[in-house]
Amino acid sequence: MSESNESNEADEATTQAAAPGAVTPEPPEDFVKAAKAAPNHWLYLTDPTWRGEAPPPEFAVVGQWRSDENGEIVEWQANEDYVPSPGARGWPEPTDDVDRAVQLATTGYGPADDVTAALSKAELAMLVTADGRPVSASGNDGTAVVPVYTSARYLHRTGLGFERVRINDVLDRIPEGHNVCVNSSAPVSMVLIKDKLVAALAAVESAQAEEPPAEGAEEAPAVDDVDVAPNSARTDRADRDGDVQDGS
């Protein structure tokens, strides 16, 4: 038997084994209709987070269905290089711009620079000791870090004292040899190397200084749902039940 005949028989066997309606996963109705209009085509399924008119990157393609000469979907091919987005992983909706940027950057659906840009505008909660020093903790890889939080949802899980600060305040007070850990109790957190963060923030601030202020722009909101007066010098304690209590 010739090599060409073997190839044809293999293709026929694949088509017969995957009769219409028997393909797994079952294609949505819009793909079934698209297959009717595009016989002998591969139809790509992209991650729902991906947006844009340009062809999606390989990591954002879940897989593809193939239509036969009759416009029937007869085959599914999964993409081994697919990387699920935050939503596809079942992570909760981000609590704020920093949380969103961290989720997207961690999964490859957004640039890491967006994390820095969001941090530059955010009001943070930094864990502190009874004498007001930043709390030292260990990251997942053993790196020494100072934890900061952008959301009361993640802050309240710690049950520790905190101060409301800006990211530059954190960098001014961070102990030698420490980096910054953002939202350590979130579904996904991020450790930022201090020296690289300082340089990235300087670049962001330089770019922002050259931009005219947006019409109707508002001050960045405080850590959500934390009832503490702005610019307060006191140290507060977030207990495990979600209440914020005066630590004095």
Coordinates of N, CA and C in Angstrom, one line a residue, residues 47 49 59-60 81-89 91 100-110 188 190:
D47 N -9.2 32.1 24.7 CA -9.6 32.4 26.1 C -10.5 33.6 26.1
T49 N -10.7 36.0 28.0 CA -10.1 37.3 28.4 C -9.4 38.0 27.3
F59 N -0.5 31.3 23.5 CA -0.9 30.9 24.8 C -2.3 31.2 25.1
A60 N -3.0 32.1 24.3 CA -4.4 32.4 24.5 C -5.4 31.6 23.8
D81 N 0.0 24.5 24.6 CA 0.7 25.7 25.0 C -0.3 26.7 25.6
Y82 N -1.6 26.3 25.7 CA -2.6 27.3 26.3 C -2.3 27.6 27.8
V83 N -2.4 28.8 28.1 CA -2.3 29.3 29.5 C -3.6 29.9 29.9
P84 N -4.3 29.3 30.8 CA -5.6 29.9 31.2 C -5.5 31.3 31.9
S85 N -6.5 32.1 31.6 CA -6.5 33.5 32.1 C -7.0 33.4 33.6
P86 N -7.0 34.5 34.3 CA -7.5 34.5 35.7 C -9.0 34.0 35.7
G87 N -9.8 34.5 34.8 CA -11.2 34.1 34.8 C -11.4 32.6 34.5
A88 N -10.6 32.1 33.6 CA -10.6 30.7 33.2 C -10.1 29.8 34.4
R89 N -9.3 30.3 35.2 CA -8.8 29.6 36.4 C -9.8 29.6 37.5
W91 N -10.5 32.3 39.4 CA -10.1 33.2 40.4 C -11.2 34.2 40.6
R100 N -6.0 43.5 39.8 CA -6.3 43.1 38.4 C -5.0 43.0 37.7
A101 N -4.1 44.0 37.8 CA -2.8 44.0 37.1 C -2.0 42.8 37.5
V102 N -2.0 42.4 38.8 CA -1.2 41.3 39.3 C -1.7 40.0 38.7
Q103 N -3.1 39.8 38.6 CA -3.7 38.6 38.1 C -3.3 38.5 36.6
L104 N -3.4 39.6 35.8 CA -3.2 39.5 34.4 C -1.7 39.3 34.1
A105 N -0.8 40.0 34.9 CA 0.6 39.9 34.6 C 1.1 38.5 35.0
T106 N 0.6 37.9 36.0 CA 1.0 36.6 36.5 C 0.6 35.5 35.4
T107 N -0.5 35.7 34.7 CA -0.9 34.7 33.7 C -0.5 35.0 32.3
G108 N 0.2 36.2 32.1 CA 0.7 36.5 30.8 C -0.3 37.3 30.0
Y109 N -1.4 37.7 30.6 CA -2.5 38.5 29.8 C -2.3 40.0 30.0
G110 N -1.3 40.4 30.7 CA -1.1 41.8 30.9 C 0.4 42.1 31.2
V188 N -3.7 35.0 44.1 CA -2.3 35.1 43.5 C -1.7 36.4 44.0
M190 N 2.2 38.7 44.4 CA 3.3 39.0 43.6 C 4.4 39.6 44.5

